């Protein structure tokens, strides 16, 4: 959880990066925000996997499946947005 919060705070800090650096490319700033968002989502899913309940047929286990599968889908979506932003940045 701590790593997840650090990644989200870093992502929020990237929003204010243009206040400190003049002539910052906004596409690069968007790339950094999405990159740290991706890292935060990966940290959340990895944390859910690491504390996955071991009791079979548990209601808690179903919620962890939901978190892991939903998080995996948002990781894929965030990765696609990151690739699109990188394409805009490079071309």
mmCIF file with all atom_site columns, C-alpha atoms in Angstrom:
data_model
loop_
_atom_site.group_PDB
_atom_site.id
_atom_site.type_symbol
_atom_site.label_atom_id
_atom_site.label_alt_id
_atom_site.label_comp_id
_atom_site.label_asym_id
_atom_site.label_entity_id
_atom_site.label_seq_id
_atom_site.pdbx_PDB_ins_code
_atom_site.Cartn_x
_atom_site.Cartn_y
_atom_site.Cartn_z
_atom_site.occupancy
_atom_site.B_iso_or_equiv
_atom_site.pdbx_formal_charge
_atom_site.auth_seq_id
_atom_site.auth_comp_id
_atom_site.auth_asym_id
_atom_site.auth_atom_id
_atom_site.pdbx_PDB_model_num
ATOM 1  C CA . UNK A 1 1  ? 0.000   0.000   0.000   1.00 0.00 ? 1  UNK A CA 1
ATOM 2  C CA . UNK A 1 2  ? 2.836   2.375   0.783   1.00 0.00 ? 2  UNK A CA 1
ATOM 3  C CA . UNK A 1 3  ? 4.425   1.803   -2.630  1.00 0.00 ? 3  UNK A CA 1
ATOM 4  C CA . UNK A 1 4  ? 1.066   2.340   -4.313  1.00 0.00 ? 4  UNK A CA 1
ATOM 5  C CA . UNK A 1 5  ? 0.566   5.661   -2.492  1.00 0.00 ? 5  UNK A CA 1
ATOM 6  C CA . UNK A 1 6  ? 4.103   6.784   -3.337  1.00 0.00 ? 6  UNK A CA 1
ATOM 7  C CA . UNK A 1 7  ? 3.456   6.095   -7.022  1.00 0.00 ? 7  UNK A CA 1
ATOM 8  C CA . UNK A 1 8  ? 0.171   8.037   -6.962  1.00 0.00 ? 8  UNK A CA 1
ATOM 9  C CA . UNK A 1 9  ? 1.840   10.977  -5.181  1.00 0.00 ? 9  UNK A CA 1
ATOM 10 C CA . UNK A 1 10 ? 4.613   10.952  -7.783  1.00 0.00 ? 10 UNK A CA 1
ATOM 11 C CA . UNK A 1 11 ? 1.985   10.958  -10.524 1.00 0.00 ? 11 UNK A CA 1
ATOM 12 C CA . UNK A 1 12 ? 0.263   13.949  -8.921  1.00 0.00 ? 12 UNK A CA 1
ATOM 13 C CA . UNK A 1 13 ? 3.635   15.709  -8.549  1.00 0.00 ? 13 UNK A CA 1
ATOM 14 C CA . UNK A 1 14 ? 4.201   15.261  -12.300 1.00 0.00 ? 14 UNK A CA 1
ATOM 15 C CA . UNK A 1 15 ? 1.090   17.393  -12.880 1.00 0.00 ? 15 UNK A CA 1
ATOM 16 C CA . UNK A 1 16 ? 2.889   20.375  -11.335 1.00 0.00 ? 16 UNK A CA 1
ATOM 17 C CA . UNK A 1 17 ? 6.231   19.726  -13.054 1.00 0.00 ? 17 UNK A CA 1
ATOM 18 C CA . UNK A 1 18 ? 5.660   22.583  -15.506 1.00 0.00 ? 18 UNK A CA 1
ATOM 19 C CA . UNK A 1 19 ? 5.722   25.038  -12.589 1.00 0.00 ? 19 UNK A CA 1
ATOM 20 C CA . UNK A 1 20 ? 9.387   24.205  -12.005 1.00 0.00 ? 20 UNK A CA 1
ATOM 21 C CA . UNK A 1 21 ? 10.658  23.567  -15.549 1.00 0.00 ? 21 UNK A CA 1
ATOM 22 C CA . UNK A 1 22 ? 10.153  26.160  -18.268 1.00 0.00 ? 22 UNK A CA 1
ATOM 23 C CA . UNK A 1 23 ? 9.175   25.119  -21.801 1.00 0.00 ? 23 UNK A CA 1
ATOM 24 C CA . UNK A 1 24 ? 8.172   21.617  -20.767 1.00 0.00 ? 24 UNK A CA 1
ATOM 25 C CA . UNK A 1 25 ? 6.616   19.491  -23.484 1.00 0.00 ? 25 UNK A CA 1
ATOM 26 C CA . UNK A 1 26 ? 3.082   18.705  -22.296 1.00 0.00 ? 26 UNK A CA 1
ATOM 27 C CA . UNK A 1 27 ? 3.078   15.376  -24.119 1.00 0.00 ? 27 UNK A CA 1
ATOM 28 C CA . UNK A 1 28 ? 6.182   14.364  -22.139 1.00 0.00 ? 28 UNK A CA 1
ATOM 29 C CA . UNK A 1 29 ? 4.463   15.463  -18.930 1.00 0.00 ? 29 UNK A CA 1
ATOM 30 C CA . UNK A 1 30 ? 1.408   13.377  -19.857 1.00 0.00 ? 30 UNK A CA 1
ATOM 31 C CA . UNK A 1 31 ? 3.720   10.425  -20.576 1.00 0.00 ? 31 UNK A CA 1
ATOM 32 C CA . UNK A 1 32 ? 5.276   10.710  -17.095 1.00 0.00 ? 32 UNK A CA 1
ATOM 33 C CA . UNK A 1 33 ? 1.864   10.912  -15.420 1.00 0.00 ? 33 UNK A CA 1
ATOM 34 C CA . UNK A 1 34 ? 0.587   7.813   -17.223 1.00 0.00 ? 34 UNK A CA 1
ATOM 35 C CA . UNK A 1 35 ? 3.867   5.962   -16.560 1.00 0.00 ? 35 UNK A CA 1
ATOM 36 C CA . UNK A 1 36 ? 3.664   6.489   -12.798 1.00 0.00 ? 36 UNK A CA 1
ATOM 37 C CA . UNK A 1 37 ? -0.047  5.660   -12.895 1.00 0.00 ? 37 UNK A CA 1
ATOM 38 C CA . UNK A 1 38 ? 0.883   2.358   -14.562 1.00 0.00 ? 38 UNK A CA 1
ATOM 39 C CA . UNK A 1 39 ? 3.466   1.656   -11.860 1.00 0.00 ? 39 UNK A CA 1
ATOM 40 C CA . UNK A 1 40 ? 0.906   2.394   -9.134  1.00 0.00 ? 40 UNK A CA 1
ATOM 41 C CA . UNK A 1 41 ? -1.608  0.006   -10.677 1.00 0.00 ? 41 UNK A CA 1
ATOM 42 C CA . UNK A 1 42 ? 1.035   -2.717  -11.012 1.00 0.00 ? 42 UNK A CA 1
ATOM 43 C CA . UNK A 1 43 ? 2.005   -2.229  -7.352  1.00 0.00 ? 43 UNK A CA 1
ATOM 44 C CA . UNK A 1 44 ? -1.654  -2.542  -6.304  1.00 0.00 ? 44 UNK A CA 1
ATOM 45 C CA . UNK A 1 45 ? -2.192  -5.779  -8.239  1.00 0.00 ? 45 UNK A CA 1
ATOM 46 C CA . UNK A 1 46 ? 1.119   -7.218  -7.013  1.00 0.00 ? 46 UNK A CA 1
ATOM 47 C CA . UNK A 1 47 ? 0.095   -6.407  -3.442  1.00 0.00 ? 47 UNK A CA 1
ATOM 48 C CA . UNK A 1 48 ? -3.267  -8.105  -3.924  1.00 0.00 ? 48 UNK A CA 1
ATOM 49 C CA . UNK A 1 49 ? -1.526  -11.198 -5.297  1.00 0.00 ? 49 UNK A CA 1
ATOM 50 C CA . UNK A 1 50 ? 0.956   -11.291 -2.412  1.00 0.00 ? 50 UNK A CA 1
ATOM 51 C CA . UNK A 1 51 ? -1.760  -11.242 0.292   1.00 0.00 ? 51 UNK A CA 1
ATOM 52 C CA . UNK A 1 52 ? -4.182  -13.517 -1.550  1.00 0.00 ? 52 UNK A CA 1
ATOM 53 C CA . UNK A 1 53 ? -6.243  -15.584 0.965   1.00 0.00 ? 53 UNK A CA 1
ATOM 54 C CA . UNK A 1 54 ? -5.406  -19.288 1.077   1.00 0.00 ? 54 UNK A CA 1
ATOM 55 C CA . UNK A 1 55 ? -8.762  -20.621 2.323   1.00 0.00 ? 55 UNK A CA 1
ATOM 56 C CA . UNK A 1 56 ? -10.649 -22.273 -0.534  1.00 0.00 ? 56 UNK A CA 1
ATOM 57 C CA . UNK A 1 57 ? -14.274 -21.230 -1.174  1.00 0.00 ? 57 UNK A CA 1
ATOM 58 C CA . UNK A 1 58 ? -13.858 -18.029 0.826   1.00 0.00 ? 58 UNK A CA 1
ATOM 59 C CA . UNK A 1 59 ? -15.902 -14.897 0.134   1.00 0.00 ? 59 UNK A CA 1
ATOM 60 C CA . UNK A 1 60 ? -12.754 -12.839 0.659   1.00 0.00 ? 60 UNK A CA 1
ATOM 61 C CA . UNK A 1 61 ? -11.018 -14.850 -2.042  1.00 0.00 ? 61 UNK A CA 1
ATOM 62 C CA . UNK A 1 62 ? -13.717 -13.882 -4.556  1.00 0.00 ? 62 UNK A CA 1
ATOM 63 C CA . UNK A 1 63 ? -13.096 -10.199 -3.861  1.00 0.00 ? 63 UNK A CA 1
ATOM 64 C CA . UNK A 1 64 ? -9.360  -10.694 -4.380  1.00 0.00 ? 64 UNK A CA 1
ATOM 65 C CA . UNK A 1 65 ? -10.087 -12.367 -7.734  1.00 0.00 ? 65 UNK A CA 1
ATOM 66 C CA . UNK A 1 66 ? -12.187 -9.320  -8.607  1.00 0.00 ? 66 UNK A CA 1
ATOM 67 C CA . UNK A 1 67 ? -9.393  -6.915  -7.604  1.00 0.00 ? 67 UNK A CA 1
ATOM 68 C CA . UNK A 1 68 ? -6.728  -8.859  -9.498  1.00 0.00 ? 68 UNK A CA 1
ATOM 69 C CA . UNK A 1 69 ? -8.746  -9.314  -12.696 1.00 0.00 ? 69 UNK A CA 1
ATOM 70 C CA . UNK A 1 70 ? -10.088 -5.749  -12.713 1.00 0.00 ? 70 UNK A CA 1
ATOM 71 C CA . UNK A 1 71 ? -6.638  -4.401  -11.946 1.00 0.00 ? 71 UNK A CA 1
ATOM 72 C CA . UNK A 1 72 ? -5.148  -6.452  -14.763 1.00 0.00 ? 72 UNK A CA 1
ATOM 73 C CA . UNK A 1 73 ? -7.648  -4.969  -17.217 1.00 0.00 ? 73 UNK A CA 1
ATOM 74 C CA . UNK A 1 74 ? -6.856  -1.421  -16.075 1.00 0.00 ? 74 UNK A CA 1
ATOM 75 C CA . UNK A 1 75 ? -3.131  -2.174  -16.368 1.00 0.00 ? 75 UNK A CA 1
ATOM 76 C CA . UNK A 1 76 ? -3.689  -3.199  -19.990 1.00 0.00 ? 76 UNK A CA 1
ATOM 77 C CA . UNK A 1 77 ? -5.759  -0.057  -20.630 1.00 0.00 ? 77 UNK A CA 1
ATOM 78 C CA . UNK A 1 78 ? -3.135  2.172   -18.994 1.00 0.00 ? 78 UNK A CA 1
ATOM 79 C CA . UNK A 1 79 ? -0.376  0.479   -21.008 1.00 0.00 ? 79 UNK A CA 1
ATOM 80 C CA . UNK A 1 80 ? -2.291  1.158   -24.239 1.00 0.00 ? 80 UNK A CA 1
ATOM 81 C CA . UNK A 1 81 ? -2.691  4.829   -23.243 1.00 0.00 ? 81 UNK A CA 1
ATOM 82 C CA . UNK A 1 82 ? 1.040   4.953   -22.435 1.00 0.00 ? 82 UNK A CA 1
ATOM 83 C CA . UNK A 1 83 ? 1.914   3.520   -25.844 1.00 0.00 ? 83 UNK A CA 1
ATOM 84 C CA . UNK A 1 84 ? -0.362  6.073   -27.544 1.00 0.00 ? 84 UNK A CA 1
ATOM 85 C CA . UNK A 1 85 ? 1.256   8.926   -25.650 1.00 0.00 ? 85 UNK A CA 1
ATOM 86 C CA . UNK A 1 86 ? 4.713   7.620   -26.497 1.00 0.00 ? 86 UNK A CA 1
ATOM 87 C CA . UNK A 1 87 ? 3.725   7.458   -30.159 1.00 0.00 ? 87 UNK A CA 1
ATOM 88 C CA . UNK A 1 88 ? 2.613   11.111  -30.013 1.00 0.00 ? 88 UNK A CA 1
ATOM 89 C CA . UNK A 1 89 ? 5.851   12.023  -28.260 1.00 0.00 ? 89 UNK A CA 1
ATOM 90 C CA . UNK A 1 90 ? 8.123   10.345  -30.775 1.00 0.00 ? 90 UNK A CA 1
ATOM 91 C CA . UNK A 1 91 ? 6.316   11.151  -34.028 1.00 0.00 ? 91 UNK A CA 1
#
